[in-house]
CSV table of C-alpha atoms in Angstrom, one decimal:
chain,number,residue,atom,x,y,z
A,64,UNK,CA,-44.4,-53.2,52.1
A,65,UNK,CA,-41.0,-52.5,53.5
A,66,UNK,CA,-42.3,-54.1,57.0
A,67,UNK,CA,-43.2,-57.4,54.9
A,68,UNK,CA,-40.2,-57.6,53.8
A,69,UNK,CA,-38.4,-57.2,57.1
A,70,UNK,CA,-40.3,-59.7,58.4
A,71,UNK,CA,-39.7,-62.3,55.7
A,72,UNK,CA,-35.9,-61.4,56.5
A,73,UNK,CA,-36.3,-61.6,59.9
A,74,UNK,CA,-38.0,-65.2,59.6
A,75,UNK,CA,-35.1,-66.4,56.9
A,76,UNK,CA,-32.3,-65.2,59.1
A,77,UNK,CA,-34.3,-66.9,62.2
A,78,UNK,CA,-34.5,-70.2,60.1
A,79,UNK,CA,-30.4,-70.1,58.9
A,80,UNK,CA,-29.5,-69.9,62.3
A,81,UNK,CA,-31.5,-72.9,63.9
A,82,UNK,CA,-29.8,-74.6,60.9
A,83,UNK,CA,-26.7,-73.9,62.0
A,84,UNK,CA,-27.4,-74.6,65.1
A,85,UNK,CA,-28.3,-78.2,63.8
A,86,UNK,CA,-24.9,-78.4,61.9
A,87,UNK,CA,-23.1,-77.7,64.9
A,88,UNK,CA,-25.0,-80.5,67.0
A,89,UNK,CA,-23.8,-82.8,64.3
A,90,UNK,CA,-20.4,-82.2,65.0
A,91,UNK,CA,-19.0,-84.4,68.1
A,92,UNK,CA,-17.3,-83.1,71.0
A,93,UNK,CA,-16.4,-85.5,73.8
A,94,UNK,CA,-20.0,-87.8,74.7
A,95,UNK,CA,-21.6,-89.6,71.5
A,96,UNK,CA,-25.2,-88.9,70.8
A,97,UNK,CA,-27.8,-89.4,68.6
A,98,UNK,CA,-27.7,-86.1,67.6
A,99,UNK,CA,-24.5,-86.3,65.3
A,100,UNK,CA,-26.5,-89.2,62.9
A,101,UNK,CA,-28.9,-86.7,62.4
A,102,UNK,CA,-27.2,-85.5,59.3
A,103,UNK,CA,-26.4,-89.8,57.9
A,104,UNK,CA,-29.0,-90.5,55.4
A,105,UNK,CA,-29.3,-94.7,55.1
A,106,UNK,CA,-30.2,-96.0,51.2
A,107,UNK,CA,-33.5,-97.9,52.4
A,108,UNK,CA,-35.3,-99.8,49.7
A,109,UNK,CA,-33.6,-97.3,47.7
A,110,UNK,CA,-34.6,-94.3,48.9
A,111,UNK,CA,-32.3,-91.9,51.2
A,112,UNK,CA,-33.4,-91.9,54.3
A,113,UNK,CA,-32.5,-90.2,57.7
A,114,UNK,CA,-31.1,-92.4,60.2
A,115,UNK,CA,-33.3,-91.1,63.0
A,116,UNK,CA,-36.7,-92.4,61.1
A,117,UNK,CA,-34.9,-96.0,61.3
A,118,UNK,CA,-33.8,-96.2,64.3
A,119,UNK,CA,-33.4,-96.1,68.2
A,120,UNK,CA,-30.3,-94.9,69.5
A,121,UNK,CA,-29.3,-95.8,73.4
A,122,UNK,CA,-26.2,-94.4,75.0
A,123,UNK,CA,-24.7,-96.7,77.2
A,124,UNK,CA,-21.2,-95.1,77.9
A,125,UNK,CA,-19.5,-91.6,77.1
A,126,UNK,CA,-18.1,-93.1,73.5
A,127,UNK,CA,-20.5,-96.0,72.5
A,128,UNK,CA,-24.0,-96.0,70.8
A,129,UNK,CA,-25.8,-98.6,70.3
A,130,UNK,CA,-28.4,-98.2,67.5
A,131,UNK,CA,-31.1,-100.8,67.2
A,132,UNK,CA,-33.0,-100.4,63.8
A,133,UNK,CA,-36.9,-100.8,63.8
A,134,UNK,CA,-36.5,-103.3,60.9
A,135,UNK,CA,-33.9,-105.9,60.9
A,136,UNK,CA,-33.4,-105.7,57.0
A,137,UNK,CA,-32.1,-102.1,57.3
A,138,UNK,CA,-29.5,-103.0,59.6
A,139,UNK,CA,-26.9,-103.5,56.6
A,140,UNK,CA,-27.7,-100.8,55.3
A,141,UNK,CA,-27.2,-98.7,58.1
A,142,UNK,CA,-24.0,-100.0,59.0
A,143,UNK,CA,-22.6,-99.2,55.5
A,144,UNK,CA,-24.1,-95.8,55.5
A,145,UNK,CA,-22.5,-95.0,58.9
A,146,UNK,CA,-18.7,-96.2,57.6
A,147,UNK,CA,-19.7,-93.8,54.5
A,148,UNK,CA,-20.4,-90.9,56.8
A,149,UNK,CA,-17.6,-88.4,58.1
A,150,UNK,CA,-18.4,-89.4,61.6
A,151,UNK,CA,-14.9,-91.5,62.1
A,152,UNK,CA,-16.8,-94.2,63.4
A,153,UNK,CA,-16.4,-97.8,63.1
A,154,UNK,CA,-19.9,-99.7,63.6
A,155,UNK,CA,-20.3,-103.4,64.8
A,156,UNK,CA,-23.3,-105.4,63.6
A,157,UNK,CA,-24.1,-108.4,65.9
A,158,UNK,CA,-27.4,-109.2,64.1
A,159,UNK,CA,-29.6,-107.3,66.3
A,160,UNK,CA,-28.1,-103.7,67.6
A,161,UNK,CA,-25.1,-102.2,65.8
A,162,UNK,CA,-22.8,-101.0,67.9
A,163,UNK,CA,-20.6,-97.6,67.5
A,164,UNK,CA,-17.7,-97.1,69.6
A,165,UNK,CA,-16.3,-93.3,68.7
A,166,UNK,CA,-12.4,-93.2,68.7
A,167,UNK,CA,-10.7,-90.8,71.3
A,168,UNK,CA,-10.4,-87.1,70.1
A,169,UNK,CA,-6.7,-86.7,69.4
A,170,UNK,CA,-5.9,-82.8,69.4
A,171,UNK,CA,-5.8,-83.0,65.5
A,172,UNK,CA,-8.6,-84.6,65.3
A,173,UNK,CA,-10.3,-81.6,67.3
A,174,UNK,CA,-8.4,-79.4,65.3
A,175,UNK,CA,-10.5,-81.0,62.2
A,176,UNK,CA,-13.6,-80.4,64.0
A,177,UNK,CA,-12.9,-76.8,64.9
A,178,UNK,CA,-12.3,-76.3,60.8
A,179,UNK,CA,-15.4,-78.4,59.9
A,180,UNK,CA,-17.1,-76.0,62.5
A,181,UNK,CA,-15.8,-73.2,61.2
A,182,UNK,CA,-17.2,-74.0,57.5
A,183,UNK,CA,-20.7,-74.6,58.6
A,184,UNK,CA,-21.0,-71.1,60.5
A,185,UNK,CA,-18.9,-69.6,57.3
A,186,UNK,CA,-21.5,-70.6,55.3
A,187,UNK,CA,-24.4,-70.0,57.5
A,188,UNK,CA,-23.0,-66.5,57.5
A,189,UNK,CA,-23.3,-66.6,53.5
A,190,UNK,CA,-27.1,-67.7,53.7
A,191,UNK,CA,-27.5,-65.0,56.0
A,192,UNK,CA,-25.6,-62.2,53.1
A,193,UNK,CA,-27.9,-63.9,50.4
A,194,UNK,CA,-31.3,-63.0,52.2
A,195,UNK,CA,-29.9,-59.4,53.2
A,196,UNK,CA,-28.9,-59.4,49.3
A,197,UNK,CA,-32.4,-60.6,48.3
A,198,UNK,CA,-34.4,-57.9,50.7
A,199,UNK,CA,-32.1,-55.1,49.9
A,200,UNK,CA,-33.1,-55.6,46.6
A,201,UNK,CA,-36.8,-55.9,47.3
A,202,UNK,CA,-36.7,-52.9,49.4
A,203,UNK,CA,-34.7,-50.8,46.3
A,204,UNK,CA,-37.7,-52.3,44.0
A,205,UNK,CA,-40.1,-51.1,46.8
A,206,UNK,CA,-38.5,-47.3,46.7
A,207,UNK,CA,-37.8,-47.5,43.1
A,208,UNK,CA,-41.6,-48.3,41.7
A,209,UNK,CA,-43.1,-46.0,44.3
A,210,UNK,CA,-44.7,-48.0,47.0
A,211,UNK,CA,-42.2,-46.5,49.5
A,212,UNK,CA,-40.2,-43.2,50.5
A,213,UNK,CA,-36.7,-42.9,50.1
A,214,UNK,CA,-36.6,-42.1,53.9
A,215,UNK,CA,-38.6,-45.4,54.6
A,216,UNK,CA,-36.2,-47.1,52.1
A,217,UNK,CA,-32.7,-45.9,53.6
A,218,UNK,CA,-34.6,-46.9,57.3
A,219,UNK,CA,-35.6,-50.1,56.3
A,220,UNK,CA,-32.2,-50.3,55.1
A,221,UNK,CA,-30.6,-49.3,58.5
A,222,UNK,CA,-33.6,-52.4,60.4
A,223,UNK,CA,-32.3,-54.9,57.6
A,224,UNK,CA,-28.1,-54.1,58.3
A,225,UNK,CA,-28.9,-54.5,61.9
A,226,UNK,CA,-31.2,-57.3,62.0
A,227,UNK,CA,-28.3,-58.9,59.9
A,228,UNK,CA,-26.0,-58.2,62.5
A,229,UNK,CA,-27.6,-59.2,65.2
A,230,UNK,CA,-28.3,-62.8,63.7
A,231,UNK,CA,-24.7,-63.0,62.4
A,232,UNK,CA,-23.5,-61.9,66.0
A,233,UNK,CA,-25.4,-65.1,67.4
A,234,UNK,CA,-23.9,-67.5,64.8
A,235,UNK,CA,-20.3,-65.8,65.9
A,236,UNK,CA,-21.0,-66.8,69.3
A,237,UNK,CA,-22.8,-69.7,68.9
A,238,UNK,CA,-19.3,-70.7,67.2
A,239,UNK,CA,-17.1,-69.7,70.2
A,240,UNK,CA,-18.7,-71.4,72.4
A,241,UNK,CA,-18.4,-74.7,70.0
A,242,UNK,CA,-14.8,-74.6,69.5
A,243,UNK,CA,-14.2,-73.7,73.3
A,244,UNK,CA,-16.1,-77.2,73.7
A,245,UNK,CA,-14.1,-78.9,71.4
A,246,UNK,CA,-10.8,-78.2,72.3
A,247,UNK,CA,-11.8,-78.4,75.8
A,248,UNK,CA,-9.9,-81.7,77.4
């Protein structure tokens, strides 16, 4: 019982952090790439709809994308949902490709990035509280109706705290090594 529920943890914790790992990818640092539009969703035919499923993306130089949409209809749509976004970017439709040239990164700018950076491993740090929350609780349920010993309780306990640890140590460093990359000139 109390191994299930480790294991469930473990695999919720695992999950939170490839998430934040996919926030931080959407955050820019010096090159452009495709991977910061993961996050744009694009209204086509009225549903939301990832910009990746639309679209190539090519990287010609350091700051420019071009993004060449699989259907030509879409490419309005696109372009407006790429203004929307937070990205900073300022597309160019020439009919055919849309082009995205990424301003400079100013040291506010970066400065921005390193708080918007900061938020998203905050609150992958809060996903990870909620599932140590939610197994604490099921291992209490498990000691409490029987199906487990106090001592396996307070060790499962001991597994859960460190296994929470470890994964929030990761998102820590995985966030160091992010802002070092953004306020690197």
């Amino acid at each position: 019982m109390i191994e299930e529920i480790l294991l469930e943890a473990t695999e919720k914790m695992d999950k939170a952090v490839e998430a934040a790992k996919v926030d931080f990818a959407t955050v820019r640092t010096g090159r452009a790439n495709p991977a910061m539009f993961s996050k744009v969703m694009v209204s086509y035919y009225g549903a939301p709809t990832p910009l990746q499923q639309l679209a190539s993306f090519q990287n010609p130089e350091a700051r420019t994308l071009l993004i060449t949409p699989f259907d030509r209809a879409a490419l309005n749509d696109i372009e407006r949902a790429l203004r929307d976004s937070d990205l900073g970017a300022n597309p160019s439709n020439d009919g055919n490709v849309i082009r995205v040239v990424l301003p400079e990164l100013t040291q506010e700018r970066r400065k921005e990035y390193v708080k918007l950076v900061r938020t998203k491993a905050e609150d992958a740090k809060i996903s990870m509280r909620n599932i140590r929350r939610k197994a604490k609780d099921g291992l209490d349920k498990a000691v409490k109706d029987g199906d487990a010993g106090e001592d396996e309780g307070s060790r499962g306990e001991k597994e859960l705290d460190a296994l929470t640890k470890s994964h929030t140590d990761t998102i820590d460093d995985m966030l160091k090594r992010k802002e070092a990359e953004l306020l690197e000139v």
